[in-house]
mmCIF file of C-alpha atoms and ligand atoms in Angstrom:
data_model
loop_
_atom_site.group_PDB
_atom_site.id
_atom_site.type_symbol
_atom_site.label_atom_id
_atom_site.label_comp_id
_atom_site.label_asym_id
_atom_site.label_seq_id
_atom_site.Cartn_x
_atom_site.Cartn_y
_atom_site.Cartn_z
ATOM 1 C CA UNK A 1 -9.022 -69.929 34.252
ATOM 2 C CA UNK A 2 -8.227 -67.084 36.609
ATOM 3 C CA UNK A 3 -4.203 -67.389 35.082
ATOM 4 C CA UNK A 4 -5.541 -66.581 31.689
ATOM 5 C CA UNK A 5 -7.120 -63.345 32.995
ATOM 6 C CA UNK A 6 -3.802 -62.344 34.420
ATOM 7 C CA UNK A 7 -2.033 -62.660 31.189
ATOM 8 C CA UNK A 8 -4.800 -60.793 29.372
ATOM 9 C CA UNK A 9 -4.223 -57.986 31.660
ATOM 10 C CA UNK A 10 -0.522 -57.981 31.657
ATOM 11 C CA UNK A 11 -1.040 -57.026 27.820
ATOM 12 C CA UNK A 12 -2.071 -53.426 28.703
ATOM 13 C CA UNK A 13 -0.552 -50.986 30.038
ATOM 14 C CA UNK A 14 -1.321 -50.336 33.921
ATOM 15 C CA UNK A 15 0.342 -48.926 37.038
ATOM 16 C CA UNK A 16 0.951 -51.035 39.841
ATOM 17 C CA UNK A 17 0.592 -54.987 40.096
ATOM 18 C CA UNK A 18 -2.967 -57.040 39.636
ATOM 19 C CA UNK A 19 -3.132 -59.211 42.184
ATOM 20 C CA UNK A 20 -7.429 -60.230 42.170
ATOM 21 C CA UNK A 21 -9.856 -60.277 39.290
ATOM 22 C CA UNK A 22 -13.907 -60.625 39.438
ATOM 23 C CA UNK A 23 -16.675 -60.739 37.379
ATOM 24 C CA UNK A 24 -18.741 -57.519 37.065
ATOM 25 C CA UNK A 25 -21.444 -58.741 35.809
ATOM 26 C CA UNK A 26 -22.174 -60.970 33.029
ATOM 27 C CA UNK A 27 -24.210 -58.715 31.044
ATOM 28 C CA UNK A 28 -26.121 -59.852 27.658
ATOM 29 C CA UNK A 29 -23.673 -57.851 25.096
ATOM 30 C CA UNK A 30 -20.198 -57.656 27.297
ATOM 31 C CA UNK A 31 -18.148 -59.676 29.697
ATOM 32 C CA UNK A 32 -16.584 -57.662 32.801
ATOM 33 C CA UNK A 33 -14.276 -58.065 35.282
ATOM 34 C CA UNK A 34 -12.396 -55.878 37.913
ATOM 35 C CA UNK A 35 -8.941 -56.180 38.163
ATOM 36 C CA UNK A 36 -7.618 -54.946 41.645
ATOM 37 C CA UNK A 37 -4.318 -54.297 42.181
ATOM 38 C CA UNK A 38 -1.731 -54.315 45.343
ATOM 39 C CA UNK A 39 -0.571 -51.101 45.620
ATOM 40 C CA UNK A 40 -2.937 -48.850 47.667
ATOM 41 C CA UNK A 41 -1.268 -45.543 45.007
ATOM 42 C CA UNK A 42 -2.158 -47.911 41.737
ATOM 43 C CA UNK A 43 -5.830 -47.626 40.410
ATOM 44 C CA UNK A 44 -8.325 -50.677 39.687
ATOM 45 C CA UNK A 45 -9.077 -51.218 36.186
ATOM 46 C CA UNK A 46 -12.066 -52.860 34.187
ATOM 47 C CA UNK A 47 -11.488 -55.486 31.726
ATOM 48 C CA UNK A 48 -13.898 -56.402 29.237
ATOM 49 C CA UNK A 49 -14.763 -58.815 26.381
ATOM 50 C CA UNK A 50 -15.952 -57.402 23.602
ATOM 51 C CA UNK A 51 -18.626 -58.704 21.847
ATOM 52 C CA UNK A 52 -17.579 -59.043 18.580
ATOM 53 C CA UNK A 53 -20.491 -60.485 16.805
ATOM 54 C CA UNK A 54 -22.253 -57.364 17.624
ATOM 55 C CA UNK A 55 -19.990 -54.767 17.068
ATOM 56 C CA UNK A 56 -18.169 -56.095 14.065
ATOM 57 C CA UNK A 57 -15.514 -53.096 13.632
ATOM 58 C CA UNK A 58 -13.659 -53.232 17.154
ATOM 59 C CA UNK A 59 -11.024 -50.884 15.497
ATOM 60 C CA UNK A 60 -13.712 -48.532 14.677
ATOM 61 C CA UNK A 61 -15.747 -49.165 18.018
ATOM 62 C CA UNK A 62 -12.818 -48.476 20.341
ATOM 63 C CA UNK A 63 -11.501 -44.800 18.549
ATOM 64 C CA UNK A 64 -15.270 -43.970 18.853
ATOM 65 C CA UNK A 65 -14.686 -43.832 22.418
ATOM 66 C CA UNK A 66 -11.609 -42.798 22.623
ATOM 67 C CA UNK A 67 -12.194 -39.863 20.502
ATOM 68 C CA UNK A 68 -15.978 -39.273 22.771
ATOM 69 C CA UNK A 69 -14.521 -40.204 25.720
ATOM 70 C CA UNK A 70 -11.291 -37.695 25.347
ATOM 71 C CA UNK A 71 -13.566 -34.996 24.185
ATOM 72 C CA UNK A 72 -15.547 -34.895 27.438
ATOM 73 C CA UNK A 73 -12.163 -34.713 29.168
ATOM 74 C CA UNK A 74 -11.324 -31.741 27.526
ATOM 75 C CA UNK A 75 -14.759 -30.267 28.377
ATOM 76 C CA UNK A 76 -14.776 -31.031 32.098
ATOM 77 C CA UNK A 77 -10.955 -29.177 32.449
ATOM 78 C CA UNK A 78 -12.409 -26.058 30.669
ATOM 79 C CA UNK A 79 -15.053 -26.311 33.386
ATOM 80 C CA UNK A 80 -12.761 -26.736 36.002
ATOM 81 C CA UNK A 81 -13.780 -30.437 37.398
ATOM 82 C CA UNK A 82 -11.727 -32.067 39.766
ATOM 83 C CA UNK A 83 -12.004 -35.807 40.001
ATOM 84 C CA UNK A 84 -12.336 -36.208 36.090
ATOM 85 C CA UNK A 85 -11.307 -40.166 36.177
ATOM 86 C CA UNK A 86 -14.437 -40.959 37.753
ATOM 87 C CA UNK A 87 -16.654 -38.402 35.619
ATOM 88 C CA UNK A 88 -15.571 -39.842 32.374
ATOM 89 C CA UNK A 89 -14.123 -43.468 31.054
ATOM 90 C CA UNK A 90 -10.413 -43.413 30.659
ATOM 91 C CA UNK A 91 -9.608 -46.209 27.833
ATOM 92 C CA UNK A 92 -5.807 -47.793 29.244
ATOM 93 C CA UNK A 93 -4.137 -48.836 25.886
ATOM 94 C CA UNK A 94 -2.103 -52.124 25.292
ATOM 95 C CA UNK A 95 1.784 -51.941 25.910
ATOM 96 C CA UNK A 96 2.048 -51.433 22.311
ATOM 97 C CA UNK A 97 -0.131 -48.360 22.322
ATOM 98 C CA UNK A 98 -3.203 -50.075 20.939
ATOM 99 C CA UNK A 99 -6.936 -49.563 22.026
ATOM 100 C CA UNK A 100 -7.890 -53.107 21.892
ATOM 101 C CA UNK A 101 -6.429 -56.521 22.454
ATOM 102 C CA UNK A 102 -7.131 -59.579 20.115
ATOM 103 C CA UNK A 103 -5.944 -62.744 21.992
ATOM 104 C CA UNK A 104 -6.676 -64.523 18.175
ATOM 105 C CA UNK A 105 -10.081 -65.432 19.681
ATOM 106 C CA UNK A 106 -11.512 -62.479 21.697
ATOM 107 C CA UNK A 107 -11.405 -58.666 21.554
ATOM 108 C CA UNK A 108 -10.303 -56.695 24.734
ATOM 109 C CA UNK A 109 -10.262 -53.496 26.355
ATOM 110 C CA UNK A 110 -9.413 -51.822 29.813
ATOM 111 C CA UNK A 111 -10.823 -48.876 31.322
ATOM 112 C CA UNK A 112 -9.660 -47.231 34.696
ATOM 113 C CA UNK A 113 -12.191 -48.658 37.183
ATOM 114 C CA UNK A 114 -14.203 -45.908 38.333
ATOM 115 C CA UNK A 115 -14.405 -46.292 42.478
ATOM 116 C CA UNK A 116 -17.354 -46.083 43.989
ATOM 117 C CA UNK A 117 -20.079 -45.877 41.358
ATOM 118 C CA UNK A 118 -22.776 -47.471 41.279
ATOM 119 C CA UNK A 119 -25.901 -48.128 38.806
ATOM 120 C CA UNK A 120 -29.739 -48.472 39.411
ATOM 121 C CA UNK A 121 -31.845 -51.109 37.547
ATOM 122 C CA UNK A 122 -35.095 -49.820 38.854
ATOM 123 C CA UNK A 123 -36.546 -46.487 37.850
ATOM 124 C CA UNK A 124 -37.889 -43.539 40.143
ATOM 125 C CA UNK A 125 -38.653 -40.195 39.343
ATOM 126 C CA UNK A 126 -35.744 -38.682 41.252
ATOM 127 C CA UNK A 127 -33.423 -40.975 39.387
ATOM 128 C CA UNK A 128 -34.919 -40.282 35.745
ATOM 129 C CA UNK A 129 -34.550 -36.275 36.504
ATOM 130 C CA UNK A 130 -30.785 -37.180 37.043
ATOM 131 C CA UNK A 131 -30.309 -39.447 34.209
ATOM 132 C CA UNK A 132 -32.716 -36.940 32.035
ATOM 133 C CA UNK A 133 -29.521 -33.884 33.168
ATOM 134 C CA UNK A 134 -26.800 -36.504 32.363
ATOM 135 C CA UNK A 135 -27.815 -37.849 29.053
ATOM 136 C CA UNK A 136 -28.603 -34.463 27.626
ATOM 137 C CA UNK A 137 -25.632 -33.088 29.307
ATOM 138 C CA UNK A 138 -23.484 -35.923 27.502
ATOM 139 C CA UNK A 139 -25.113 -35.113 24.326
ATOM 140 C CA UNK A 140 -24.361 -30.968 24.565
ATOM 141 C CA UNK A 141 -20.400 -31.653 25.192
ATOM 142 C CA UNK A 142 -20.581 -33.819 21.989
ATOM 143 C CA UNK A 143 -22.024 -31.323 20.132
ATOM 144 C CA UNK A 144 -18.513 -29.480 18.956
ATOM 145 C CA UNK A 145 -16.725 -33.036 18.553
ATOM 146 C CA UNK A 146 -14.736 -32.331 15.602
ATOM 147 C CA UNK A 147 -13.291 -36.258 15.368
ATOM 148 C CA UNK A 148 -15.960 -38.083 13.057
ATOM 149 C CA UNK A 149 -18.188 -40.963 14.969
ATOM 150 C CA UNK A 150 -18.903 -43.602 13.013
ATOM 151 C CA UNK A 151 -21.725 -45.983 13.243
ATOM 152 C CA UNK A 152 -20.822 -49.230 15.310
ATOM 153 C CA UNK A 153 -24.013 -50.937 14.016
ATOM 154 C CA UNK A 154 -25.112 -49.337 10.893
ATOM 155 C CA UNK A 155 -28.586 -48.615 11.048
ATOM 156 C CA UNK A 156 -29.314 -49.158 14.326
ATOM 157 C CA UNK A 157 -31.650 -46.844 15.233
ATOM 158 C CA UNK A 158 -33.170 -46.174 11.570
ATOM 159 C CA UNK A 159 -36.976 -47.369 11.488
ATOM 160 C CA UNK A 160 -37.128 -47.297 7.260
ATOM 161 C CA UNK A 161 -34.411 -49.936 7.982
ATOM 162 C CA UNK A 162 -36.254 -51.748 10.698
ATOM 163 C CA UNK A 163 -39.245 -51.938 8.051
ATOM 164 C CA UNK A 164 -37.265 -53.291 5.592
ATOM 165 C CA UNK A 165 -36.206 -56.079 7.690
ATOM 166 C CA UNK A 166 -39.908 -56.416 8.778
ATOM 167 C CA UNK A 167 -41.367 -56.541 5.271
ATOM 168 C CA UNK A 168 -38.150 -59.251 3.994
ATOM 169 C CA UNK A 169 -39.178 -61.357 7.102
ATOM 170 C CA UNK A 170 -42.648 -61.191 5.763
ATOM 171 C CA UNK A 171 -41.800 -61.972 2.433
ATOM 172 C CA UNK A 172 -39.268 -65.087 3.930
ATOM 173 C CA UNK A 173 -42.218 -66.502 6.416
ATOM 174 C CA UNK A 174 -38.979 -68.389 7.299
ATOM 175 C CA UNK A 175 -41.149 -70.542 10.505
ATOM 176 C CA UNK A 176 -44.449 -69.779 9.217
ATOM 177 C CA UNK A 177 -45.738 -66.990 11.442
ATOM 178 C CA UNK A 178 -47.282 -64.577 9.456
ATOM 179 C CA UNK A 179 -50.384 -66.009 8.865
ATOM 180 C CA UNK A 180 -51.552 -66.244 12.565
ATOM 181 C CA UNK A 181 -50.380 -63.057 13.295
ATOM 182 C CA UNK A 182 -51.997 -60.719 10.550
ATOM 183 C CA UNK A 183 -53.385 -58.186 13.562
ATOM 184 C CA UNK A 184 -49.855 -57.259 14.863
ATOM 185 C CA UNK A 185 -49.275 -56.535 10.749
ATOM 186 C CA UNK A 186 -51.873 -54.422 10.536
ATOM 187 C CA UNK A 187 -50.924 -52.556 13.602
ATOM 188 C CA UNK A 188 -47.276 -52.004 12.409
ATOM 189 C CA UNK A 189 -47.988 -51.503 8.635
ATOM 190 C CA UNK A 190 -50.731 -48.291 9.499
ATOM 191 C CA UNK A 191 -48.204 -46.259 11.241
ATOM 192 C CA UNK A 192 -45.273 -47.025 9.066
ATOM 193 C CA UNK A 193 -45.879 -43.888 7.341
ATOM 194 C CA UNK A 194 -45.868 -41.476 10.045
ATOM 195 C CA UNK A 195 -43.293 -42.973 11.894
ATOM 196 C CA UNK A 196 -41.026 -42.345 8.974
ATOM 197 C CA UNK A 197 -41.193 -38.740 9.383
ATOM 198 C CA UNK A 198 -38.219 -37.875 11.025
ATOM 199 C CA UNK A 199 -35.947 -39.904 8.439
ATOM 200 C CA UNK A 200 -37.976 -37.208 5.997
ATOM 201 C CA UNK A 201 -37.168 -34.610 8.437
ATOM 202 C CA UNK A 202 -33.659 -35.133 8.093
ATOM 203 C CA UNK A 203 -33.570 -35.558 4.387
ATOM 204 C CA UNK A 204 -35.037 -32.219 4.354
ATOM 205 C CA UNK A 205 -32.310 -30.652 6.525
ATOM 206 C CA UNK A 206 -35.197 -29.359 8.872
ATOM 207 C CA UNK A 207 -34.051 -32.684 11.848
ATOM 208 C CA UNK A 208 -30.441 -32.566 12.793
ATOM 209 C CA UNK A 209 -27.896 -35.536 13.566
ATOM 210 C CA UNK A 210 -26.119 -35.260 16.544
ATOM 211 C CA UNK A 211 -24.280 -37.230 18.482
ATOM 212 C CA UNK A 212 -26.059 -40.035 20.351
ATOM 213 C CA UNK A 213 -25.884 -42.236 23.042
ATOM 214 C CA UNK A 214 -28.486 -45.012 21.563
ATOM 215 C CA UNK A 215 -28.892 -47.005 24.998
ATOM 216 C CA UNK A 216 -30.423 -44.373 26.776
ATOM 217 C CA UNK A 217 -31.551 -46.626 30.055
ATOM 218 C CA UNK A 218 -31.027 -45.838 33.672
ATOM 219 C CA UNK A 219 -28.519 -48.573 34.033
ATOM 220 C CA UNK A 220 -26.475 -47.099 32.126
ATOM 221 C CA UNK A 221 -25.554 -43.788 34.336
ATOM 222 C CA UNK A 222 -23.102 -43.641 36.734
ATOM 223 C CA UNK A 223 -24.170 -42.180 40.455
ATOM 224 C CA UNK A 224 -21.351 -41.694 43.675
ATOM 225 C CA UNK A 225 -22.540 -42.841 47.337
ATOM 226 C CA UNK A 226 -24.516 -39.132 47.958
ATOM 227 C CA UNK A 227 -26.583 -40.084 44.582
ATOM 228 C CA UNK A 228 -24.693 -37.602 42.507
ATOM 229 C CA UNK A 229 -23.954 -38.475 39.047
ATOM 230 C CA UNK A 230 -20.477 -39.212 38.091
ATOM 231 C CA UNK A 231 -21.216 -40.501 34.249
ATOM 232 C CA UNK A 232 -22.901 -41.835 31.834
ATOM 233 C CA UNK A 233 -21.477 -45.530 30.611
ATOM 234 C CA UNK A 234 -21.561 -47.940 28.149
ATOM 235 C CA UNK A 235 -20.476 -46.072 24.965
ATOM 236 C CA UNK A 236 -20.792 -49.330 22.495
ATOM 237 C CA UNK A 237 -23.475 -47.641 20.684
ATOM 238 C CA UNK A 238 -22.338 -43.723 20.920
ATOM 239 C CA UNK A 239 -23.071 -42.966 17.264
ATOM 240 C CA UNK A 240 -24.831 -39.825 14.863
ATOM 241 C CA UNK A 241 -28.680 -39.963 15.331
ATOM 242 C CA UNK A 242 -31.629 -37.490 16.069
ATOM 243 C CA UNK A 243 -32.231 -36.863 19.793
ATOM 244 C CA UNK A 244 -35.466 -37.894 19.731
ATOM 245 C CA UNK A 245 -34.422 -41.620 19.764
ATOM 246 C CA UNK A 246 -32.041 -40.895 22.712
ATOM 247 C CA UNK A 247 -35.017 -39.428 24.601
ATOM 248 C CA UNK A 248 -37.700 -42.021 22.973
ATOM 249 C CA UNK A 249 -35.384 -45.247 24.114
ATOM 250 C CA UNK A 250 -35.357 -43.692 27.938
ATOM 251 C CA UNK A 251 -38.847 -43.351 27.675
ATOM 252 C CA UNK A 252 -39.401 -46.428 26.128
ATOM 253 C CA UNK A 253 -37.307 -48.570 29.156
ATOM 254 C CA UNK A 254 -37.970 -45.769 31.825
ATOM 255 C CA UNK A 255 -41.649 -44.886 31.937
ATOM 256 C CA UNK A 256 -43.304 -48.326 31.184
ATOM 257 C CA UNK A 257 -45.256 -48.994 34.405
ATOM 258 C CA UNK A 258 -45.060 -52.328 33.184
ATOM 259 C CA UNK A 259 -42.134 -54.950 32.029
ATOM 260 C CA UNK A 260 -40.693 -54.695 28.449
ATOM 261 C CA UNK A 261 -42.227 -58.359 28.010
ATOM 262 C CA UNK A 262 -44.967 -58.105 30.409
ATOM 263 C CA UNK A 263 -47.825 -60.841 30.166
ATOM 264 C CA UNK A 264 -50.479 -58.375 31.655
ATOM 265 C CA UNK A 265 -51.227 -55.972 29.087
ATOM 266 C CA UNK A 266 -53.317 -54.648 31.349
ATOM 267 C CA UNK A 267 -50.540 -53.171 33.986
ATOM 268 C CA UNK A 268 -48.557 -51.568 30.885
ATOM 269 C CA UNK A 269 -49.379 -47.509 30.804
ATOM 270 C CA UNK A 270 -47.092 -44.284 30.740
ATOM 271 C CA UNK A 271 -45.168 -43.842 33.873
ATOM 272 C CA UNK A 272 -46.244 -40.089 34.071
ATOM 273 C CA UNK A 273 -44.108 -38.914 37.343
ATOM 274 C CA UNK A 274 -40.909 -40.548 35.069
ATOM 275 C CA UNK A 275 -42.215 -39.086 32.159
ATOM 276 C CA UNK A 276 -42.107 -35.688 33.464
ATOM 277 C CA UNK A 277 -39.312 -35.997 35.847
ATOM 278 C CA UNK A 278 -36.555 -37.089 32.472
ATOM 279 C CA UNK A 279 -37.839 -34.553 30.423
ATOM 280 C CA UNK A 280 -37.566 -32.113 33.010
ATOM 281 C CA UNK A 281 -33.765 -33.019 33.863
ATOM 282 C CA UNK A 282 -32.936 -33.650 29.812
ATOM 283 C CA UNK A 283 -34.757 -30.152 28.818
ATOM 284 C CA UNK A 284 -32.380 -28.675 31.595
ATOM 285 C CA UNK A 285 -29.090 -29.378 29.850
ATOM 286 C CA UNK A 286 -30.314 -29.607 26.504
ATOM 287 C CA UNK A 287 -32.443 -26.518 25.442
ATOM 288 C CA UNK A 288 -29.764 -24.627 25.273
ATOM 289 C CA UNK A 289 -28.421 -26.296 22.221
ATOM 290 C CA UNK A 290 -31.799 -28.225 20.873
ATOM 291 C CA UNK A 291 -33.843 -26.927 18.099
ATOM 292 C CA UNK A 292 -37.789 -25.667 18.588
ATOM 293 C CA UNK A 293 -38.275 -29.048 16.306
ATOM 294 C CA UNK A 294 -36.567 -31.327 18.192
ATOM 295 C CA UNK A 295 -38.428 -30.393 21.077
ATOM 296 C CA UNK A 296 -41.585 -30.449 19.306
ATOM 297 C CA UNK A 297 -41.013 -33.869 18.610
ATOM 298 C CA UNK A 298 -39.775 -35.275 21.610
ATOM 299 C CA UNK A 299 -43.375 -37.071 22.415
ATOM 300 C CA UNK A 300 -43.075 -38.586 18.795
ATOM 301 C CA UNK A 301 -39.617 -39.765 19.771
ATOM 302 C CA UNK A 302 -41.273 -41.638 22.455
ATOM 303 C CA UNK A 303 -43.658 -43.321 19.955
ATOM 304 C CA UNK A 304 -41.272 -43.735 17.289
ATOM 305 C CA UNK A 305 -38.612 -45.676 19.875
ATOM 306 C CA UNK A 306 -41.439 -47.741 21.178
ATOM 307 C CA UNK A 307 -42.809 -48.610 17.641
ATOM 308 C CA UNK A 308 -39.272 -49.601 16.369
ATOM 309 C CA UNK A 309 -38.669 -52.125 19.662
ATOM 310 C CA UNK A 310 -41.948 -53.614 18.476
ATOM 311 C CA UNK A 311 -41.241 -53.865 14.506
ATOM 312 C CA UNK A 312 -37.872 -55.455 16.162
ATOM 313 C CA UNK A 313 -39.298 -57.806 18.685
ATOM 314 C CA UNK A 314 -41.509 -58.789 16.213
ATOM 315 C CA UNK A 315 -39.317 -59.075 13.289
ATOM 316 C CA UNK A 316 -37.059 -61.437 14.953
ATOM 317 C CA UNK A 317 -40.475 -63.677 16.185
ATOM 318 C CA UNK A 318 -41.155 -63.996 12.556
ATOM 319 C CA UNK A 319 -37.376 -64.714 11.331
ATOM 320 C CA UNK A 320 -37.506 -67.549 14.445
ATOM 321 C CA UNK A 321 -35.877 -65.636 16.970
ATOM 322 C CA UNK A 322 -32.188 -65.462 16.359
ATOM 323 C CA UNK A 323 -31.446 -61.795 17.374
ATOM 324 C CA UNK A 324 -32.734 -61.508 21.090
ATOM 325 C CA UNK A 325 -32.090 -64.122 23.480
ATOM 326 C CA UNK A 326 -35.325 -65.593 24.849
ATOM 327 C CA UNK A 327 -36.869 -67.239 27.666
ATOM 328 C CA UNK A 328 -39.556 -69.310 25.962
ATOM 329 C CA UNK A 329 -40.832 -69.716 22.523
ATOM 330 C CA UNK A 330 -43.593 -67.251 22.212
ATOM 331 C CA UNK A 331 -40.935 -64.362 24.295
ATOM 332 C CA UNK A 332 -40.648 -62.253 21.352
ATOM 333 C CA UNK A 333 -44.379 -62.376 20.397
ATOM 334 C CA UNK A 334 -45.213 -61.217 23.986
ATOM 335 C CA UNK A 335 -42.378 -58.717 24.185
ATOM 336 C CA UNK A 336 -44.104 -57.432 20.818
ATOM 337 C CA UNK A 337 -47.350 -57.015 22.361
ATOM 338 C CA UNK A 338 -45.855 -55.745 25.342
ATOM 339 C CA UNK A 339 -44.475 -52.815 23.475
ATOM 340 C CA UNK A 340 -47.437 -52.459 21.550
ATOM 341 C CA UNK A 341 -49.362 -51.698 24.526
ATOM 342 C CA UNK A 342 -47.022 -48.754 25.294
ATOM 343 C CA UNK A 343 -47.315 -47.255 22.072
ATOM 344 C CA UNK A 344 -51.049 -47.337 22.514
ATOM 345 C CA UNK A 345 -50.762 -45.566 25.744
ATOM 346 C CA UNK A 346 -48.453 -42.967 24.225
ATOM 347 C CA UNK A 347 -50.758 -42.302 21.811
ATOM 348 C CA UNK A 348 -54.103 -42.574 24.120
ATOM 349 C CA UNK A 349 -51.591 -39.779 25.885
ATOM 350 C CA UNK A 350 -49.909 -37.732 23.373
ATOM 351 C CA UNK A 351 -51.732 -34.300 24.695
ATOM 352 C CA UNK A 352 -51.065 -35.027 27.608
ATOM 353 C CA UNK A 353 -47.189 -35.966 27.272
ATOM 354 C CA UNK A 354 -47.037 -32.695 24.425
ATOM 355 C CA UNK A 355 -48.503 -30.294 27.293
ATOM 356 C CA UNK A 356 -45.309 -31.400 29.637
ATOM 357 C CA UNK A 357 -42.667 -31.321 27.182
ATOM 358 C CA UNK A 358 -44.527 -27.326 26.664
ATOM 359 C CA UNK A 359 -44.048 -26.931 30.425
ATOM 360 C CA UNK A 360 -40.807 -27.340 30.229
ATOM 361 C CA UNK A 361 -39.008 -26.143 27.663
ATOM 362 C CA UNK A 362 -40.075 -22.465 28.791
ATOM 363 C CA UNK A 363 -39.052 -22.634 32.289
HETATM 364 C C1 GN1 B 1 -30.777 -54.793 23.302
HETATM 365 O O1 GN1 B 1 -29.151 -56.070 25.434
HETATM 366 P P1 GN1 B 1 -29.695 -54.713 25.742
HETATM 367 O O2 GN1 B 1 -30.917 -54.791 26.591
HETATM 368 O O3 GN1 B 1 -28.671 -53.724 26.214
HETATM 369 C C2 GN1 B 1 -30.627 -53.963 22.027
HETATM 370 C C3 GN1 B 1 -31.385 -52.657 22.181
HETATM 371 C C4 GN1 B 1 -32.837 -52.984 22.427
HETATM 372 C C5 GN1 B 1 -32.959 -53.860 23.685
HETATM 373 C C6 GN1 B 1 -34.389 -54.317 23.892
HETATM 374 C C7 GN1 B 1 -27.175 -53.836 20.540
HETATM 375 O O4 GN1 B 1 -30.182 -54.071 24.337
HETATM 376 O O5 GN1 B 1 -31.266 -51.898 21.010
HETATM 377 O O6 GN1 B 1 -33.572 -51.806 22.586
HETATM 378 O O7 GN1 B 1 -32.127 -55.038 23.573
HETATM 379 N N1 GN1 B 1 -29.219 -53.701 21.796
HETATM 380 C C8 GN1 B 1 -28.651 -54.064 20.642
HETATM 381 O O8 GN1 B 1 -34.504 -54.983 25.093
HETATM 382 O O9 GN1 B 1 -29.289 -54.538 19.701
HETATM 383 MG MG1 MG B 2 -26.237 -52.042 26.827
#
């Protein structure tokens, strides 16, 4: 088993000699491993399977990054950061000068490991300020990138698409599930046409696209030992978007005082102190470059992120759940009505959330 690592990593191109390799963590998209090698001069490295039935293009997927990742390098010189191999991700090419590695089977990359980091996969205020400064500081050095990103899951993030898929699973009744569930229906078809308004936003040129990072959750940032942040990671989905999903999706995972699939209805309500905290640290590094709408609209991004996990949660109950992995056969049904809840609450709070986005994108 172990042997067959060693002769994946032996196809890239690394300094010094691997001589141990662990398992990461066995995530639910990507498999990864930390290669350590002998010499105490010779950096660690990160291998990792990509999964391929999710991100079809790996061609396309890995000079994403490259060209994101390289473009924050440049950025962080002009600044004049030291330590730049842990404050970005450093792709480490194949011997023959390739981003990727198909074994006929698998897709592989390296990265340089990045020492000392570590992630968080429960929220606190102090923790959603940081992540809030790093996500919209990720987004701002993107903002010149003059390599085109290209979508590594078309439509990911696009709620008219979502619908679609929503009504054609209606239409399908594939397991029979529409016909005891006509109140989550009505819940999702009334807002369909509001929540469409920032796809007719950006139709009318008043929304702008900008560079995303579409998995906007605490896990995904970076911090050193003192709790600084290094980076932000997992740049699968990095793709063109409006920043209102970037900020909706943190919102979404971050201030939920209750679970994403939570039973108890009852415990799920806006996480106010995260709520405010994010937007405070995101509004720090990205008024500068965001438009009056954009910020307008943040509290609808909230909504709109929120709705879409429900039209998807519930979308893939209806089609018989072959999308999300779940626990038991009514998961995505609950995890529906989970997220339903939040949306309620957002809306229930929507002066209230408006009046601290207001706070805070004058000071
Ligand atoms: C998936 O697997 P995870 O948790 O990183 C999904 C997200 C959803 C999320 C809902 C590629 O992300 O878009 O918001 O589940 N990622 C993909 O839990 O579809
Ligand atoms: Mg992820």
């Amino acid at each position: 088993m172990i042997d067959k690592y060693f002769d994946l990593v032996n196809n890239f191109d690394i300094q010094g000699t691997p001589n141990g390799i662990a398992v990461i963590s066995s995530g639910h998209i990507n498999d990864s491993f930390r290669v350590k090698t002998k010499e105490s001069d010779a950096p660690d490295y990160m291998l990792q399977r990509i999964n391929h039935a999710i991100f079809k293009d790996v061609e396309m997927l890995q000079n994403n990054i490259q060209h994101v990742t390289n473009h924050i390098r440049r950025k962080l010189k002009v600044k004049g950061e030291t330590d730049i191999e842990r404050k970005t991700l450093t792709i480490v090419p194949t011997k023959g000068g390739k981003l990727f590695y198909f074994d006929g089977e698998n897709y592989w990359r390296m990265y340089l490991f990045i020492s000392g980091g570590k992630s968080y996969d429960a929220i606190t205020p102090e923790l959603a300020y940081k992540a809030g400064k790093a996500f919209g500081e990720f987004q701002g050095y993107l903002t010149d990138i003059p390599e085109k990103i290209e979508d590594t899951i078309p439509n990911f993030h696009n709620i008219e698409f979502r619908l679609e898929e929503f009504y054609e699973a209606m239409r399908n009744d594939k397991v029979g599930r529409v016909a005891e569930n006509q109140d989550i229906i009505t819940e999702i078809e009334r807002r369909a046409e509001e929540m469409c308004k920032a796809n007719r936003m950006v139709r009318e040129g008043l929304l702008p696209k900008r560079i995303n990072h579409c998995d906007t959750k605490v896990n995904n940032v970076l911090f050193d030992n003192e709790g600084n942040v290094l980076c932000v990671v997992d740049l699968d989905t990095v793709m063109q978007g409006i920043v209102l999903s970037d900020f909706g999706d943190f919102i979404r995972t971050g201030a939920n005082t209750g679970d994403e699939d939570d039973v108890e209805l009852n415990k799920i309500t806006v996480n106010f102190a995260v709520f405010e905290a994010y937007t405070h640290g995101y509004l720090k590094t990205a008024k500068g470059f965001l438009l009056p709408i954009e910020i307008d609209n943040l509290p609808f991004g909230a909504r709109l992120l929120t709705y879409m996990q429900t039209v998807r949660f519930f979308t893939d109950y209806l089609n018989g759940d072959c999308y999300y992995k779940i626990h038991h056969h009514r998961h995505n049904l609950q995890r529906t009505k989970a997220q339903l809840k939040l949306l309620q609450e957002l809306e229930r709070n929507q002066d209230k959330l408006a009046a601290i986005v207001e706070n805070y994108r004058t000071r």
